[in-house]
Amino acid sequence: MSIKVGIFFGGPSREREISFAGGRTVYDNLDKSLFEPVPIFVDSFRRWHLLDWEYLYRGSIRDFFPPVALAPASAHGFQVYQESMGPQDELAINEMGDHVGRRIRREELPELIDLAFLALHGEYGEDGQLQRELEYAGIPYTGSGVRASEIGMDKALQKELMAAAGYPSPPILVIEREAFADSPIDEFYQSSVERIGWPMVIRPARQGSSIGVYILQEEEGLAGFERAVSAAFFRENLLLQDYADRSPADRIEYVRHVSDLRDGIAYPMDVQRGDHRLTLYTPDELHDYLEAAVADASGSPLIVLEGHQNEERVIVEGFISGKEFSTIVLRKPDGGVVALPPTEIVKYEGELFDYRSKYLPGRSRKVTPIDLPAAAIDEIRRETERLFTELGFAVYARIDGFYTPEGTIYLNDPNTTSGMMPSSFFFHQAAEIGLSPSQFLTYIIRTSLQEREADDLMALLDRDLDELRASAGAKQRVAVLLGGTSFERHISVESGRNIYEKLSSSETYRPLPVFLTSPIDTEQADEDFVLYQLPINLLLKDNADDIHDKLVHAREHPAIAEIRRSCATITDRYADPDVVFKPVHLPLAELPQVADAVFIALHGRPGEDGQVQQKLDRLGLPYNGSGPETSAITIDKHETLNVLRAGGLPVTEQWLALREDFLLNAEAFYDRVEQRFAYPLIAKPVDDGCSSAVKLIRRREELVAYCQLTFQPGGNRERQARKTLKLGSKEEWPLGKSSILFEAAITAAGAEKFLEITGGMLTHYDGDGELRYEVFEPSEALAGGEVLSLEEKFLAGEGQNLTPARLATTKYSYDHVASRVKHDLERAARLLKVEGYCRIDAFVRVFEDGRVETIVIEVNSLPGMTPATAIFHQAAIAGYQPYQFIAAILDFAKERLRRRWAYVPEAAPTVLAASPTYTAPADPPERSAAALLWLKNIGAALLLLTVLFLLLKTGLNLYTNHGESMVIPTFEGMQIDEARRVAEQEGLNIDVTIGAFDPAKPAGLVVQQQPRVGSRVKNNRTVYLTVLSEDAPDVVLPSLVGNYDYNQYVRLLKVKNIKYRVREREFDAKQEDGTILYLYYDDRKITDEDLREGVRVPMGSTIDFVITQRKGGKVTLPDYRCQQYGTAEFAITGSQLVIGRVSGDFTDRYQAYITGTEPVAGTVLETGAKVNLVLSDTPPDGCE
């Protein structure tokens, strides 16, 4: 029996997209022979949904939740999250859940899962809330417990605890939200300059490590400080004139940025102009509001935008110069703690390691282990292990920090969870000790069961692990080719890694990661490309360039061997017995000896151009995708459209412009472009990836910049061109090209509907050997800018793809339009003789008379296979899970080769032997001697510093102990009157400061003293005491929006030091148990509307609640057979019962007939119980 693992992901935080992508990674990588994954999506209001698996493979949560059918319409193509639906009752949330799966109630969780794997980030996932709920439900879960999670979430609290434990810390200042709103900004600015200095780091106290963080430089001054602190509170001051000065397109872009969940303010959002304050829920509402404000010149020139999902505290701290690192720390099987190799985060000076740098391949560099001597690495590991224990963490944690040039270690961001995308530190560092993602997840689950003392489940998992290791059977070997030398080589690594992970968790295939690159040494100079079989630690490097660097410089850091030894109790049990850590050069001719098939995960040249396919044909190896002839055409965007044009398909006008013509006369070159095409026009490379250097050119300045950057890069001209084209500092550009492909921009041309789509397909052989094309439902591609970016195509949570595309019009159904679009896509594939699979990008025009035009842009014979790409969404709708889709591609490849060579059925597949290991040559004697001398010098310097420190300490003790002195007594914990008496007896003076109010403690209690207890002072010294105030400040009650659950809402009251109690329970079968109906304070009823306007009560007050109760008396279930669902629904809910699962074969639920119920008619049920229904389009037998 497999252990059922409920994977919790999504949630209400600003990092929900990372959680969604991480949950998908866990779902894919769990060893299916040990575990049964159960996807549990947590929505924005913390409700749980058993998600239908196909939605796991959407690019973003916004692609499926809220469901497209229920999402608000947008005039500008904005997609939104659930919060933009406005306040929702339980019935509305249930309806949304029914579109993507079904709602889960907490009481049924033990029936669904044995263990909860927590892939949530931020609020509700990392702060102890969900952990507490799972403990109430009796479900063991992964990671740390409640208290440790609360500490891991609150950065301000972390700083206090770490300082008390003796960890170095930069200067820090905490700004409270209410104080920031009520006090002049220059007071905080001056305090920050005096206490923090320059540069300073400003960040929210309870957000992820890359959310709302800003490095403020001195030249940015007061205005920059106010802007950064406001942004950390998720608030923005907008001068209306600044908005008015923008172009219409830039206004849309501004709204898009402000609406962004990670980088902006998000929704719901309060906007205030003068005395008028309004809550907005969607980007369209914000755009309309700002446009109306521009038209109304009589109002205030300032608009304040403020998100409801905000912060109570912002941290200002000193900037630390040094090497930034991140370390995963694990609980060992024996209860000890071990840190994995720290990873250095390499970025440009003053830059942040933001979301895109973390998760888009090629946008950052991660060096593992950090580039430091082994002794420094050991010190980092010891400090992170100590902090793990100090903070009470369990199972695993990610601890970030800095190592300064002076050798000081600053630990600044302990996290009880980690990102779980394939490129995350979590898997990256585990690979260094030899664990694949699947194996590492198994270890995390086993350790979590041990932490939660789930002995029965532990015994079951141990037994299954033993059986798995003993029954390793023969599998088909698949070489996964990845990397390459093209512009999209980093995306290729991500695609190949995804293929590897999907195949490695299967029972049929054993994948081998093989890196393709240009020749590395002189012996390979005659080769077009070379192959290297990668160990798992290189496969999980951040990008292609990092892998290539490790091939060129194959030496391993000496610290790694020691770390592997310290992790031996883990790897001996969970890693492959034949695991290797060195790359092995694999001559192409030897590929058939280690692989039975090849999956080409390359993009661009070589890979998509037929070179690799031609060589594999000679070796007799089956491979995915089209053959050499078709690949040579589809790599060339100009030639592809020529073939389609000749076949009668509509295509856009093109011109392939050559570099020599540009160099001959640049001005004449620009004139020729403008004579052929009107602005705007499209410029792109003819043979690069689908998103590489594709730009919409609107004017000559941009045309000049594009041509100069492509044909004449270098110097000031290149910098100016990059600025004109709005390229990021780390954004690559395909330099040295011999041509540019110009195209006329495709427009609506009078169509009623006009949209960009991408359509995937899969090919099969019919019984008579004919090629059959299975064309998937196309996706609608929504670009945030003018063309789809790399991020939007391949970065989880960034792209917006609606699958199926919104092809229907007011007069014509989806099926009418989609059938014609899919026919055109298949026609294009047949003209190009595509085989295996492909993805075709196109624009679609739907005219008022029903005509449908599909204008193909390009054809990808080896489409991207990253986890977030649209082809997986489309395959899911067709019924293929990602692994099944990949397996179908490989099945076709093998069948194609069998038919081509008339092979007999294959013999049993061979088992891959252990790869040969590679031993690096020892250092030459001169280098070893030099290293020894260097270590001796360092040791001598450390000894001298130690002696000086001891002398200084002794001298200070002598100095501070001269003359008569006394030890300061303990005043903390006394009432102020008692403290005065003690001070008078000891001959001390008292200076009293009134501090904060604490409802849990008496007024006048001494809570702080200076000098500290135990300090030695002379008589008549003044002691400064801080006592608690007796004046209770007013606090604002939280809104009920998203917080209707009583247990959830009272946690917010606890934070504000408000007491609470249940005054009354009302029966309501339709709503969740404990849903808040009303609040009372001093017998005054408080409604949801009152709370939105702001209700203040004194801290320490008691709030009374009226909440729902789902279960009450008894009811006998009537016989609903033969009734139509639409009629019976009202009767069932009116009987104080709840409709549960609805199943059967029917087309229209409300017109369908009930053929049976579970439980059966006549059963006595408690009110609020669920009734499952079976439906059919026809009445059951015996109905009148």
PDB file of C-alpha atoms in Angstrom, residues 539-767:
ATOM      1  CA  LEU A 539      22.506  18.351 -14.098  1.00  0.00           C
ATOM      2  CA  LEU A 540      21.026  20.500 -11.332  1.00  0.00           C
ATOM      3  CA  LYS A 541      23.428  23.396 -11.818  1.00  0.00           C
ATOM      4  CA  ASP A 542      21.632  26.655 -12.453  1.00  0.00           C
ATOM      5  CA  ASN A 543      22.284  27.077 -16.174  1.00  0.00           C
ATOM      6  CA  ALA A 544      24.169  25.823 -19.204  1.00  0.00           C
ATOM      7  CA  ASP A 545      27.164  28.092 -18.679  1.00  0.00           C
ATOM      8  CA  ASP A 546      27.680  26.787 -15.142  1.00  0.00           C
ATOM      9  CA  ILE A 547      27.657  23.205 -16.449  1.00  0.00           C
ATOM     10  CA  HIS A 548      30.099  24.084 -19.221  1.00  0.00           C
ATOM     11  CA  ASP A 549      32.399  25.771 -16.706  1.00  0.00           C
ATOM     12  CA  LYS A 550      32.482  22.593 -14.608  1.00  0.00           C
ATOM     13  CA  LEU A 551      33.418  20.575 -17.685  1.00  0.00           C
ATOM     14  CA  VAL A 552      36.302  22.897 -18.490  1.00  0.00           C
ATOM     15  CA  HIS A 553      37.465  23.161 -14.858  1.00  0.00           C
ATOM     16  CA  ALA A 554      36.709  19.710 -13.538  1.00  0.00           C
ATOM     17  CA  ARG A 555      38.453  20.047 -10.156  1.00  0.00           C
ATOM     18  CA  GLU A 556      36.214  19.516  -7.168  1.00  0.00           C
ATOM     19  CA  HIS A 557      36.408  21.710  -4.083  1.00  0.00           C
ATOM     20  CA  PRO A 558      38.156  19.872  -1.224  1.00  0.00           C
ATOM     21  CA  ALA A 559      35.291  20.715   1.162  1.00  0.00           C
ATOM     22  CA  ILE A 560      32.840  18.578  -0.829  1.00  0.00           C
ATOM     23  CA  ALA A 561      34.464  15.245   0.070  1.00  0.00           C
ATOM     24  CA  GLU A 562      34.150  15.989   3.786  1.00  0.00           C
ATOM     25  CA  ILE A 563      30.515  17.055   3.414  1.00  0.00           C
ATOM     26  CA  ARG A 564      29.711  13.820   1.593  1.00  0.00           C
ATOM     27  CA  ARG A 565      31.346  11.835   4.395  1.00  0.00           C
ATOM     28  CA  SER A 566      29.265  13.680   6.993  1.00  0.00           C
ATOM     29  CA  CYS A 567      26.105  12.816   4.987  1.00  0.00           C
ATOM     30  CA  ALA A 568      26.983   9.144   4.541  1.00  0.00           C
ATOM     31  CA  THR A 569      24.177   7.952   6.834  1.00  0.00           C
ATOM     32  CA  ILE A 570      21.750   9.641   4.446  1.00  0.00           C
ATOM     33  CA  THR A 571      23.245   8.663   1.094  1.00  0.00           C
ATOM     34  CA  ASP A 572      23.964   5.055   2.085  1.00  0.00           C
ATOM     35  CA  ARG A 573      20.229   4.556   2.469  1.00  0.00           C
ATOM     36  CA  TYR A 574      18.717   6.857  -0.174  1.00  0.00           C
ATOM     37  CA  ALA A 575      21.243   7.409  -3.035  1.00  0.00           C
ATOM     38  CA  ASP A 576      21.956   5.057  -5.938  1.00  0.00           C
ATOM     39  CA  PRO A 577      24.666   2.561  -5.024  1.00  0.00           C
ATOM     40  CA  ASP A 578      26.600   3.395  -8.224  1.00  0.00           C
ATOM     41  CA  VAL A 579      26.279   7.189  -7.977  1.00  0.00           C
ATOM     42  CA  VAL A 580      29.123   9.120  -9.630  1.00  0.00           C
ATOM     43  CA  PHE A 581      30.202  12.748  -9.272  1.00  0.00           C
ATOM     44  CA  LYS A 582      32.439  13.321 -12.311  1.00  0.00           C
ATOM     45  CA  PRO A 583      31.330  14.110 -15.890  1.00  0.00           C
ATOM     46  CA  VAL A 584      32.385  11.552 -18.488  1.00  0.00           C
ATOM     47  CA  HIS A 585      33.229  12.433 -22.089  1.00  0.00           C
ATOM     48  CA  LEU A 586      30.931  10.351 -24.266  1.00  0.00           C
ATOM     49  CA  PRO A 587      32.024  10.002 -27.918  1.00  0.00           C
ATOM     50  CA  LEU A 588      28.999  10.108 -30.171  1.00  0.00           C
ATOM     51  CA  ALA A 589      29.865   6.703 -31.647  1.00  0.00           C
ATOM     52  CA  GLU A 590      29.595   5.149 -28.162  1.00  0.00           C
ATOM     53  CA  LEU A 591      26.108   6.535 -27.497  1.00  0.00           C
ATOM     54  CA  PRO A 592      24.374   3.240 -28.538  1.00  0.00           C
ATOM     55  CA  GLN A 593      26.376   1.438 -25.840  1.00  0.00           C
ATOM     56  CA  VAL A 594      24.743   3.435 -23.027  1.00  0.00           C
ATOM     57  CA  ALA A 595      21.347   4.390 -24.503  1.00  0.00           C
ATOM     58  CA  ASP A 596      18.458   2.619 -26.196  1.00  0.00           C
ATOM     59  CA  ALA A 597      16.826   5.886 -27.296  1.00  0.00           C
ATOM     60  CA  VAL A 598      17.545   9.621 -27.309  1.00  0.00           C
ATOM     61  CA  PHE A 599      15.362  12.524 -26.233  1.00  0.00           C
ATOM     62  CA  ILE A 600      16.625  15.733 -27.840  1.00  0.00           C
ATOM     63  CA  ALA A 601      15.839  18.627 -25.474  1.00  0.00           C
ATOM     64  CA  LEU A 602      17.936  21.118 -27.438  1.00  0.00           C
ATOM     65  CA  HIS A 603      16.718  24.448 -28.847  1.00  0.00           C
ATOM     66  CA  GLY A 604      18.212  26.331 -31.790  1.00  0.00           C
ATOM     67  CA  ARG A 605      21.430  25.207 -33.470  1.00  0.00           C
ATOM     68  CA  PRO A 606      22.554  22.462 -33.123  1.00  0.00           C
ATOM     69  CA  GLY A 607      19.519  20.391 -32.247  1.00  0.00           C
ATOM     70  CA  GLU A 608      16.565  21.857 -34.083  1.00  0.00           C
ATOM     71  CA  ASP A 609      18.398  22.172 -37.416  1.00  0.00           C
ATOM     72  CA  GLY A 610      18.812  18.478 -38.300  1.00  0.00           C
ATOM     73  CA  GLN A 611      22.527  18.099 -37.470  1.00  0.00           C
ATOM     74  CA  VAL A 612      21.972  15.902 -34.419  1.00  0.00           C
ATOM     75  CA  GLN A 613      19.125  13.975 -36.084  1.00  0.00           C
ATOM     76  CA  GLN A 614      21.328  13.110 -39.055  1.00  0.00           C
ATOM     77  CA  LYS A 615      24.048  11.656 -36.814  1.00  0.00           C
ATOM     78  CA  LEU A 616      21.534   9.689 -34.736  1.00  0.00           C
ATOM     79  CA  ASP A 617      20.043   8.190 -37.914  1.00  0.00           C
ATOM     80  CA  ARG A 618      23.501   6.871 -38.790  1.00  0.00           C
ATOM     81  CA  LEU A 619      23.813   5.308 -35.326  1.00  0.00           C
ATOM     82  CA  GLY A 620      20.398   3.640 -35.598  1.00  0.00           C
ATOM     83  CA  LEU A 621      19.037   5.294 -32.440  1.00  0.00           C
ATOM     84  CA  PRO A 622      15.395   6.369 -32.162  1.00  0.00           C
ATOM     85  CA  TYR A 623      14.853  10.020 -31.191  1.00  0.00           C
ATOM     86  CA  ASN A 624      12.007  12.444 -30.628  1.00  0.00           C
ATOM     87  CA  GLY A 625      10.726  14.981 -33.117  1.00  0.00           C
ATOM     88  CA  SER A 626      11.085  15.353 -36.858  1.00  0.00           C
ATOM     89  CA  GLY A 627      13.848  14.048 -39.063  1.00  0.00           C
ATOM     90  CA  PRO A 628      16.800  15.990 -40.547  1.00  0.00           C
ATOM     91  CA  GLU A 629      14.982  17.326 -43.640  1.00  0.00           C
ATOM     92  CA  THR A 630      12.009  18.815 -41.806  1.00  0.00           C
ATOM     93  CA  SER A 631      14.213  20.138 -38.981  1.00  0.00           C
ATOM     94  CA  ALA A 632      16.440  21.945 -41.496  1.00  0.00           C
ATOM     95  CA  ILE A 633      13.357  23.807 -42.779  1.00  0.00           C
ATOM     96  CA  THR A 634      11.596  24.627 -39.494  1.00  0.00           C
ATOM     97  CA  ILE A 635      14.764  26.102 -37.948  1.00  0.00           C
ATOM     98  CA  ASP A 636      14.616  28.728 -40.724  1.00  0.00           C
ATOM     99  CA  LYS A 637      11.615  30.991 -40.110  1.00  0.00           C
ATOM    100  CA  HIS A 638      11.889  32.505 -43.573  1.00  0.00           C
ATOM    101  CA  GLU A 639      11.965  29.165 -45.385  1.00  0.00           C
ATOM    102  CA  THR A 640       9.164  27.780 -43.155  1.00  0.00           C
ATOM    103  CA  LEU A 641       6.732  30.512 -44.223  1.00  0.00           C
ATOM    104  CA  ASN A 642       7.804  30.111 -47.867  1.00  0.00           C
ATOM    105  CA  VAL A 643       6.744  26.449 -47.737  1.00  0.00           C
ATOM    106  CA  LEU A 644       3.434  27.348 -46.111  1.00  0.00           C
ATOM    107  CA  ARG A 645       2.786  30.153 -48.597  1.00  0.00           C
ATOM    108  CA  ALA A 646       3.430  27.753 -51.481  1.00  0.00           C
ATOM    109  CA  GLY A 647       0.964  25.336 -49.884  1.00  0.00           C
ATOM    110  CA  GLY A 648      -1.799  27.953 -49.881  1.00  0.00           C
ATOM    111  CA  LEU A 649      -1.767  29.027 -46.204  1.00  0.00           C
ATOM    112  CA  PRO A 650      -1.896  32.750 -45.365  1.00  0.00           C
ATOM    113  CA  VAL A 651       1.383  34.117 -43.980  1.00  0.00           C
ATOM    114  CA  THR A 652       2.731  37.577 -43.272  1.00  0.00           C
ATOM    115  CA  GLU A 653       5.063  39.509 -45.606  1.00  0.00           C
ATOM    116  CA  GLN A 654       8.777  38.905 -44.909  1.00  0.00           C
ATOM    117  CA  TRP A 655      12.178  40.235 -45.978  1.00  0.00           C
ATOM    118  CA  LEU A 656      15.478  38.553 -45.096  1.00  0.00           C
ATOM    119  CA  ALA A 657      17.949  41.437 -44.838  1.00  0.00           C
ATOM    120  CA  LEU A 658      21.679  40.698 -45.026  1.00  0.00           C
ATOM    121  CA  ARG A 659      24.496  42.130 -42.924  1.00  0.00           C
ATOM    122  CA  GLU A 660      26.647  43.030 -45.946  1.00  0.00           C
ATOM    123  CA  ASP A 661      23.884  45.294 -47.267  1.00  0.00           C
ATOM    124  CA  PHE A 662      23.746  47.080 -43.907  1.00  0.00           C
ATOM    125  CA  LEU A 663      27.511  47.563 -43.776  1.00  0.00           C
ATOM    126  CA  LEU A 664      27.543  48.882 -47.326  1.00  0.00           C
ATOM    127  CA  ASN A 665      25.084  51.713 -46.618  1.00  0.00           C
ATOM    128  CA  ALA A 666      23.179  51.773 -43.330  1.00  0.00           C
ATOM    129  CA  GLU A 667      20.899  54.698 -44.247  1.00  0.00           C
ATOM    130  CA  ALA A 668      19.882  53.062 -47.518  1.00  0.00           C
ATOM    131  CA  PHE A 669      19.276  49.850 -45.558  1.00  0.00           C
ATOM    132  CA  TYR A 670      16.855  51.627 -43.181  1.00  0.00           C
ATOM    133  CA  ASP A 671      15.107  53.245 -46.157  1.00  0.00           C
ATOM    134  CA  ARG A 672      14.557  49.850 -47.783  1.00  0.00           C
ATOM    135  CA  VAL A 673      13.021  48.455 -44.587  1.00  0.00           C
ATOM    136  CA  GLU A 674      10.663  51.438 -44.344  1.00  0.00           C
ATOM    137  CA  GLN A 675       9.724  51.178 -48.007  1.00  0.00           C
ATOM    138  CA  ARG A 676       8.731  47.534 -47.565  1.00  0.00           C
ATOM    139  CA  PHE A 677       6.992  47.775 -44.181  1.00  0.00           C
ATOM    140  CA  ALA A 678       4.941  50.327 -42.286  1.00  0.00           C
ATOM    141  CA  TYR A 679       5.557  50.832 -38.597  1.00  0.00           C
ATOM    142  CA  PRO A 680       5.108  48.933 -36.386  1.00  0.00           C
ATOM    143  CA  LEU A 681       7.026  45.978 -37.835  1.00  0.00           C
ATOM    144  CA  ILE A 682       8.627  42.836 -36.431  1.00  0.00           C
ATOM    145  CA  ALA A 683      12.386  42.174 -36.353  1.00  0.00           C
ATOM    146  CA  LYS A 684      13.799  38.784 -35.374  1.00  0.00           C
ATOM    147  CA  PRO A 685      16.701  36.389 -36.065  1.00  0.00           C
ATOM    148  CA  VAL A 686      15.887  33.938 -38.830  1.00  0.00           C
ATOM    149  CA  ASP A 687      17.159  30.827 -37.038  1.00  0.00           C
ATOM    150  CA  ASP A 688      17.008  31.387 -33.277  1.00  0.00           C
ATOM    151  CA  GLY A 689      14.519  30.543 -30.570  1.00  0.00           C
ATOM    152  CA  CYS A 690      10.891  31.613 -30.662  1.00  0.00           C
ATOM    153  CA  SER A 691      11.430  34.456 -28.176  1.00  0.00           C
ATOM    154  CA  SER A 692      15.061  35.373 -28.754  1.00  0.00           C
ATOM    155  CA  ALA A 693      15.512  38.985 -29.897  1.00  0.00           C
ATOM    156  CA  VAL A 694      11.954  39.231 -31.262  1.00  0.00           C
ATOM    157  CA  LYS A 695      11.001  42.920 -31.117  1.00  0.00           C
ATOM    158  CA  LEU A 696       8.115  45.097 -32.233  1.00  0.00           C
ATOM    159  CA  ILE A 697       9.771  48.091 -33.918  1.00  0.00           C
ATOM    160  CA  ARG A 698       7.675  51.263 -33.739  1.00  0.00           C
ATOM    161  CA  ARG A 699       9.999  53.951 -35.168  1.00  0.00           C
ATOM    162  CA  ARG A 700      13.316  54.469 -36.915  1.00  0.00           C
ATOM    163  CA  GLU A 701      15.234  55.025 -33.659  1.00  0.00           C
ATOM    164  CA  GLU A 702      14.343  51.483 -32.600  1.00  0.00           C
ATOM    165  CA  LEU A 703      15.121  50.126 -36.083  1.00  0.00           C
ATOM    166  CA  VAL A 704      18.581  51.699 -35.953  1.00  0.00           C
ATOM    167  CA  ALA A 705      19.202  50.330 -32.474  1.00  0.00           C
ATOM    168  CA  TYR A 706      18.134  46.796 -33.469  1.00  0.00           C
ATOM    169  CA  CYS A 707      20.346  46.729 -36.555  1.00  0.00           C
ATOM    170  CA  GLN A 708      23.384  48.206 -34.846  1.00  0.00           C
ATOM    171  CA  LEU A 709      23.119  45.836 -31.883  1.00  0.00           C
ATOM    172  CA  THR A 710      22.812  42.844 -34.228  1.00  0.00           C
ATOM    173  CA  PHE A 711      25.292  43.802 -36.952  1.00  0.00           C
ATOM    174  CA  GLN A 712      27.724  46.218 -35.242  1.00  0.00           C
ATOM    175  CA  PRO A 713      27.742  45.552 -31.485  1.00  0.00           C
ATOM    176  CA  GLY A 714      30.256  47.132 -29.146  1.00  0.00           C
ATOM    177  CA  GLY A 715      31.130  50.390 -27.418  1.00  0.00           C
ATOM    178  CA  ASN A 716      28.828  53.282 -26.578  1.00  0.00           C
ATOM    179  CA  ARG A 717      26.644  52.504 -29.575  1.00  0.00           C
ATOM    180  CA  GLU A 718      25.754  49.101 -28.121  1.00  0.00           C
ATOM    181  CA  ARG A 719      24.921  50.604 -24.725  1.00  0.00           C
ATOM    182  CA  GLN A 720      22.665  53.202 -26.342  1.00  0.00           C
ATOM    183  CA  ALA A 721      20.994  50.563 -28.522  1.00  0.00           C
ATOM    184  CA  ARG A 722      20.248  48.366 -25.491  1.00  0.00           C
ATOM    185  CA  LYS A 723      18.729  51.373 -23.733  1.00  0.00           C
ATOM    186  CA  THR A 724      16.554  52.228 -26.732  1.00  0.00           C
ATOM    187  CA  LEU A 725      15.286  48.650 -26.981  1.00  0.00           C
ATOM    188  CA  LYS A 726      14.691  48.512 -23.197  1.00  0.00           C
ATOM    189  CA  LEU A 727      16.878  45.466 -22.690  1.00  0.00           C
ATOM    190  CA  GLY A 728      17.746  44.356 -19.169  1.00  0.00           C
ATOM    191  CA  SER A 729      21.361  44.413 -18.031  1.00  0.00           C
ATOM    192  CA  LYS A 730      21.517  40.589 -18.013  1.00  0.00           C
ATOM    193  CA  GLU A 731      19.431  40.028 -21.141  1.00  0.00           C
ATOM    194  CA  GLU A 732      21.423  38.257 -23.836  1.00  0.00           C
ATOM    195  CA  TRP A 733      21.369  39.266 -27.468  1.00  0.00           C
ATOM    196  CA  PRO A 734      22.322  37.044 -30.421  1.00  0.00           C
ATOM    197  CA  LEU A 735      25.378  38.936 -31.656  1.00  0.00           C
ATOM    198  CA  GLY A 736      27.240  38.377 -34.918  1.00  0.00           C
ATOM    199  CA  LYS A 737      24.238  37.362 -37.000  1.00  0.00           C
ATOM    200  CA  SER A 738      24.528  37.535 -40.782  1.00  0.00           C
ATOM    201  CA  SER A 739      20.880  38.512 -41.314  1.00  0.00           C
ATOM    202  CA  ILE A 740      17.731  39.971 -39.782  1.00  0.00           C
ATOM    203  CA  LEU A 741      14.258  38.755 -40.672  1.00  0.00           C
ATOM    204  CA  PHE A 742      11.764  41.622 -40.964  1.00  0.00           C
ATOM    205  CA  GLU A 743       8.032  40.922 -41.009  1.00  0.00           C
ATOM    206  CA  ALA A 744       4.878  42.943 -41.356  1.00  0.00           C
ATOM    207  CA  ALA A 745       3.079  43.077 -38.017  1.00  0.00           C
ATOM    208  CA  ILE A 746      -0.058  40.938 -38.109  1.00  0.00           C
ATOM    209  CA  THR A 747      -3.188  42.906 -37.220  1.00  0.00           C
ATOM    210  CA  ALA A 748      -6.906  42.233 -36.811  1.00  0.00           C
ATOM    211  CA  ALA A 749      -7.676  43.374 -40.386  1.00  0.00           C
ATOM    212  CA  GLY A 750     -11.345  43.910 -39.607  1.00  0.00           C
ATOM    213  CA  ALA A 751     -11.873  40.650 -37.748  1.00  0.00           C
ATOM    214  CA  GLU A 752     -14.409  40.499 -34.933  1.00  0.00           C
ATOM    215  CA  LYS A 753     -11.943  38.525 -32.807  1.00  0.00           C
ATOM    216  CA  PHE A 754      -8.146  38.582 -33.053  1.00  0.00           C
ATOM    217  CA  LEU A 755      -5.754  36.697 -30.793  1.00  0.00           C
ATOM    218  CA  GLU A 756      -2.381  34.964 -30.620  1.00  0.00           C
ATOM    219  CA  ILE A 757      -2.385  31.216 -30.044  1.00  0.00           C
ATOM    220  CA  THR A 758       0.045  28.349 -29.713  1.00  0.00           C
ATOM    221  CA  GLY A 759      -1.010  24.836 -30.678  1.00  0.00           C
ATOM    222  CA  GLY A 760       0.715  21.545 -29.950  1.00  0.00           C
ATOM    223  CA  MET A 761       0.211  18.170 -31.545  1.00  0.00           C
ATOM    224  CA  LEU A 762       1.311  14.555 -31.382  1.00  0.00           C
ATOM    225  CA  THR A 763       1.646  12.076 -34.259  1.00  0.00           C
ATOM    226  CA  HIS A 764       0.710   8.390 -34.372  1.00  0.00           C
ATOM    227  CA  TYR A 765       0.771   5.578 -36.925  1.00  0.00           C
ATOM    228  CA  ASP A 766      -2.597   4.184 -37.969  1.00  0.00           C
ATOM    229  CA  GLY A 767      -3.055   0.473 -38.543  1.00  0.00           C
TER     230      GLY A 767
END
